[in-house]
Coordinates of C-alpha atoms in Angstrom, one line a residue:
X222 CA 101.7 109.5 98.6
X223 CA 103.8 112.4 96.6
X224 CA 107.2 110.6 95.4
X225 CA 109.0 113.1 94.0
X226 CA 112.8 112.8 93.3
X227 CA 114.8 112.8 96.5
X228 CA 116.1 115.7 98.6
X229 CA 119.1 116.8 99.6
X230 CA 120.1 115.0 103.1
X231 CA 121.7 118.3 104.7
X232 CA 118.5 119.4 106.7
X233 CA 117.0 117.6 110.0
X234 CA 113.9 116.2 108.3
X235 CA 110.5 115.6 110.4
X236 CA 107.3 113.3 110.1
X237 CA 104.3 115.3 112.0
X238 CA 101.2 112.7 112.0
X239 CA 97.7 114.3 111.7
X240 CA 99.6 117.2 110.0
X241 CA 97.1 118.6 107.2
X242 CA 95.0 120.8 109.2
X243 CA 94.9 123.1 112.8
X244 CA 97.8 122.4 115.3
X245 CA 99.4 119.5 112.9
X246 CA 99.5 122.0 109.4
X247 CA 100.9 124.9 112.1
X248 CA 103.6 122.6 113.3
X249 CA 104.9 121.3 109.5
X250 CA 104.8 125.1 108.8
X251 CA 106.4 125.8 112.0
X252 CA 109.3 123.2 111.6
X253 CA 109.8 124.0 107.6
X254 CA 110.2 127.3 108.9
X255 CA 113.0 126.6 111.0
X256 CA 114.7 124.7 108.0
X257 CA 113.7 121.5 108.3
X258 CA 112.2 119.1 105.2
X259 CA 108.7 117.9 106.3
X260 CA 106.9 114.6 105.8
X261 CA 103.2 115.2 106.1
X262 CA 100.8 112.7 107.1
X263 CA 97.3 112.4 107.1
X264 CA 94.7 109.6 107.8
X265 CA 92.2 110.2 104.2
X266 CA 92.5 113.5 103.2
X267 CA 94.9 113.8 100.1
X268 CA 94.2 117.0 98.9
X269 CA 94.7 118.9 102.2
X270 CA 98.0 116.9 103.0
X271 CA 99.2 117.5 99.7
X272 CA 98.1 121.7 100.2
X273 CA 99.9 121.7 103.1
X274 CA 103.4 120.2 100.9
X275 CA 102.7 122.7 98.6
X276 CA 102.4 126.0 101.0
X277 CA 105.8 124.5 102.8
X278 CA 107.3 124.1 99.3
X279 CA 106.3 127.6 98.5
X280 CA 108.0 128.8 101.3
X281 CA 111.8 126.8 100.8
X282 CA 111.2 123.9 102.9
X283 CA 111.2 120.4 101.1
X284 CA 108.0 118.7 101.8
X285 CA 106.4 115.1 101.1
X286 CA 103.2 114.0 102.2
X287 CA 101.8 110.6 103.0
X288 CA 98.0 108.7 104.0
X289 CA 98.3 106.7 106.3
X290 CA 96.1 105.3 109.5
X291 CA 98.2 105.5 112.2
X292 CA 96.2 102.8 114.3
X293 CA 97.4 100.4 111.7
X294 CA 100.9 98.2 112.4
X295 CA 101.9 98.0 109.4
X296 CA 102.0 102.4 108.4
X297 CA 104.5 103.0 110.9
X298 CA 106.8 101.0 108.8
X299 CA 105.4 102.6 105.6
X300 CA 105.8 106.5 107.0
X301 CA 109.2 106.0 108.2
X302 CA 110.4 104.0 105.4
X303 CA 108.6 107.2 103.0
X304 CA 110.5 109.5 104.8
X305 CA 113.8 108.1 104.4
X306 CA 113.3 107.4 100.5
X307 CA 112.4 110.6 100.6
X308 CA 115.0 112.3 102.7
X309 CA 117.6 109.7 103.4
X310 CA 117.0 110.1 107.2
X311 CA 115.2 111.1 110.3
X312 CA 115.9 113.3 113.1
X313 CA 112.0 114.6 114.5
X314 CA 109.3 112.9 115.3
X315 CA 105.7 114.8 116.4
X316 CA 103.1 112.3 117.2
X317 CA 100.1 114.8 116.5
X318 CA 97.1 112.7 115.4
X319 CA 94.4 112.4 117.2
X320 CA 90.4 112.6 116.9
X321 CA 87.6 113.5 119.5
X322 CA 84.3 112.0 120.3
X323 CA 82.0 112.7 123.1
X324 CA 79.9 110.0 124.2
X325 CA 79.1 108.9 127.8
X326 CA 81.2 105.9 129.1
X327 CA 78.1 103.5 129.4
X328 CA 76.8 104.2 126.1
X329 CA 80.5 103.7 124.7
X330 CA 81.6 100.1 122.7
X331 CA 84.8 98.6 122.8
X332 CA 85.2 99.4 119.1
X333 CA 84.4 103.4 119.8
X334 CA 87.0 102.9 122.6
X335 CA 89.1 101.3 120.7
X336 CA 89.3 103.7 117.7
X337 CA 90.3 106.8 119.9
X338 CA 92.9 105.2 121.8
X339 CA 94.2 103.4 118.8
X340 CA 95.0 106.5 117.1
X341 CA 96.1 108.6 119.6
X342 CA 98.2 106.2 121.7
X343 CA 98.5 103.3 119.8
X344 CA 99.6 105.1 117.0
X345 CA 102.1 107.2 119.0
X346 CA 103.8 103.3 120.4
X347 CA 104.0 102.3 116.8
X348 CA 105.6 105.2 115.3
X349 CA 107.7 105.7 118.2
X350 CA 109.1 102.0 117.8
X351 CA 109.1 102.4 114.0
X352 CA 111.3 105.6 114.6
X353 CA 113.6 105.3 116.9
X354 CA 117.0 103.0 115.2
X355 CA 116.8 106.0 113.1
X356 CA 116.7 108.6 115.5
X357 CA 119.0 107.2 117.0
X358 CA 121.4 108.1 114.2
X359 CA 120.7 111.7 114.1
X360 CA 122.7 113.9 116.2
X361 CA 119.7 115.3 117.8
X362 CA 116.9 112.6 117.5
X363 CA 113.9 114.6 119.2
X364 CA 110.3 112.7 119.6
X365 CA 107.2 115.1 120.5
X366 CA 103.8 114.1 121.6
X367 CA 101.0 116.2 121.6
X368 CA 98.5 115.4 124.2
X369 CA 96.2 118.0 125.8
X370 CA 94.2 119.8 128.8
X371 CA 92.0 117.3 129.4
X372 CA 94.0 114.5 130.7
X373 CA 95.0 116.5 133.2
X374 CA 91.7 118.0 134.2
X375 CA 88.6 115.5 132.7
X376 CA 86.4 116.5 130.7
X377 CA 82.6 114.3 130.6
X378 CA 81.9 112.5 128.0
X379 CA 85.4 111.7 126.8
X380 CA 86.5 109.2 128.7
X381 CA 88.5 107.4 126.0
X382 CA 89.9 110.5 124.9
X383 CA 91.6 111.5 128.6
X384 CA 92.5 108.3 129.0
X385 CA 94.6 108.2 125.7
X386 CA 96.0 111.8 126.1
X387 CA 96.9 110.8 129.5
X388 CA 98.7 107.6 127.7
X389 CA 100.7 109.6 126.0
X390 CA 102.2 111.3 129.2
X391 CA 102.8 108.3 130.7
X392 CA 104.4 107.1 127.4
X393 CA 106.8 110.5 127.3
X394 CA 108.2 109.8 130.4
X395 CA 108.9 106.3 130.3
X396 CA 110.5 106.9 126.8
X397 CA 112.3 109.8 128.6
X398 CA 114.3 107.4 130.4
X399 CA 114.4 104.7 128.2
X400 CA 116.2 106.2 125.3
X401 CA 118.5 108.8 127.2
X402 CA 121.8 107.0 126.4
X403 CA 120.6 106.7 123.0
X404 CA 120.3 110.9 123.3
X405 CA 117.2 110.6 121.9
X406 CA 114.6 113.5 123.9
X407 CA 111.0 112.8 124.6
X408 CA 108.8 115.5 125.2
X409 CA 105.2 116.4 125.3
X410 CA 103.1 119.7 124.3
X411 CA 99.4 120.0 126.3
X412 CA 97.5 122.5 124.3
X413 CA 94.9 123.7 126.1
X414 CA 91.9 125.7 124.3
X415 CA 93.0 126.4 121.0
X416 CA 91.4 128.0 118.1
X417 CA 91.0 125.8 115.3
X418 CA 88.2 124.9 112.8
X419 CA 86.9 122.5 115.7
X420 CA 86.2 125.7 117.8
X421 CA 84.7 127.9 115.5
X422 CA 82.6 125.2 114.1
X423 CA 79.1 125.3 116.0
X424 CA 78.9 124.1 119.6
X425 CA 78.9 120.4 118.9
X426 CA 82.2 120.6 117.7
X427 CA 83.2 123.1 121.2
X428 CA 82.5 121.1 123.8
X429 CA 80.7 122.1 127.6
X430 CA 84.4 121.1 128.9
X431 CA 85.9 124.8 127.1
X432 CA 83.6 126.1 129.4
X433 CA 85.1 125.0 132.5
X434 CA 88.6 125.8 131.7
X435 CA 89.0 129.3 131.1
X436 CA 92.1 130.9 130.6
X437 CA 94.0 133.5 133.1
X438 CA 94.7 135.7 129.5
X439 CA 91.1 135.4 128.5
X440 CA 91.3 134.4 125.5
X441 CA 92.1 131.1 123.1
X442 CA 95.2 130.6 122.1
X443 CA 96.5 129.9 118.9
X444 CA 97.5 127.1 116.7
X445 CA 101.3 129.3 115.7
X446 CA 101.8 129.7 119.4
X447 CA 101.6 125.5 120.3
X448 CA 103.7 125.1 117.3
X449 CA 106.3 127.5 118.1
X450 CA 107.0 125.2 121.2
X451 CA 107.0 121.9 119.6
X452 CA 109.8 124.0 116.7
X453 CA 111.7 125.2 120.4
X454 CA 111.5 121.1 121.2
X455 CA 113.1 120.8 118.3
X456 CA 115.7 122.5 118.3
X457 CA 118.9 122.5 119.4
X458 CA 118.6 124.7 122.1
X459 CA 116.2 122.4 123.4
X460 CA 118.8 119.1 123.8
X461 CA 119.1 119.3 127.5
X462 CA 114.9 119.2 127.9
X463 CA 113.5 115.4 127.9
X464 CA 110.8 113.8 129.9
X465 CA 109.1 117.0 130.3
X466 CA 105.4 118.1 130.0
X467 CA 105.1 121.6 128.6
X468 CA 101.2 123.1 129.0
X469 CA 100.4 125.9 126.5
X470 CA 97.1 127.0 128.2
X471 CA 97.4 130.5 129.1
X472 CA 97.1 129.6 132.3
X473 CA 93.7 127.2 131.9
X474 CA 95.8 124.5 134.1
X475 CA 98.5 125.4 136.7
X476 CA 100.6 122.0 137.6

């Protein structure tokens, strides 16, 4: 956990889980960029977390970074806590993490269903919960969940996966409605195929599903462009958009 001195309090200030690397280290960058201080947070890898602090810090944007497994009750408490000892409050929250295995659903434990869901959608409750009395407080308490194609189209072999991305749409809306006199916005971002180090790494790691869900532009999109909609989210341009899916899949999926 980097503890540095405390910030100033001036800036909206923003925890992005699973934010070291692809879509999460584009959306820190993204929101630092638009003048907010970042808290990153990363299940185990120190030294990328603590890069990504660095490249935000580099360019103007206070930045703090914290390990933490989201799955786990007790690091909601511990990231929001961080990030107002850091910052002194909190006004975004992007519920990023996630990880992907393929395996057929017969083949599949409890505990390999278990682990997917629990960082994905378990981890999204428990932040969420941990979050919101001080969201509440900001002026423009924002919460953004990053799910993805397949929950909307299936994909074989990751069964636990859809079912947890499609958790988290379920969980935007109903926390949409919930926390609307509290003016507290819920949205969610569906990336479809995006480049990332997943996609380029070998076709274990770029699954049959990219296959099936080709894109109208013909091409991948990019980690900047889903970022650049969860900043827009953000903002406060954005305050009269809540309970609202927003697919960034050059067309791979038409709702």
């Amino acid at each position: 956990m980097n503890t540095s001195a405390p910030d100033s309090t001036s800036r909206p200030v923003a925890i992005v889980t699973g934010g070291s690397r692809n879509i999460g280290r584009a959306i820190a960058h993204a929101l630092g960029a638009a003048g907010m201080a970042v808290v990153v947070v990363a299940r185990s890898d120190r030294d990328a977390a603590e890069q990504v602090v660095h490249e935000l810090e580099a360019l103007g944007a206070p930045a703090t970074s914290v390990l933490a497994d989201v799955a786990r009750e007790s690091s909601a408490d511990l990231i929001v806590e961080h990030a107002l000892e850091r910052f002194g409050r909190l006004d975004v929250l992007v519920n990023n993490a996630a990880i992907r295995r393929e395996k057929p659903v017969e083949a599949m434990s409890l505990a390999e269903w278990r682990e997917i869901t629990g960082i994905c959608l378990d981890g999204a409750f428990l932040l969420c919960r941990a979050a919101i009395p001080h969201l509440a407080d900001s002026p423009a308490g924002t919460i953004i969940n990053i799910g993805g194609l397949t929950a909307y189209t299936g994909a074989p072999n990751r069964a636990h996966v859809v079912a947890a991305k499609a958790g988290l749409d379920g969980l935007t809306k109903a926390l949409a409605v919930e926390l609307a006199p509290r003016r507290i916005t819920v949205n969610l971002v569906s990336p479809g195929r995006i480049g990332t180090d997943r996609s380029h790494a070998g076709a274990e790691k770029n699954p049959a599903h990219h296959a099936r869900n080709q894109t109208l532009l013909g091409r991948e999109g990019t980690a900047e462009e889903v970022a650049a909609m969860v900043a827009y989210l953000a903002s406060p341009q954005a305050r009269f958009l809540t309970g609202q899916t927003i697919h960034v899949n050059g067309g791979a999926f038409l709702p």
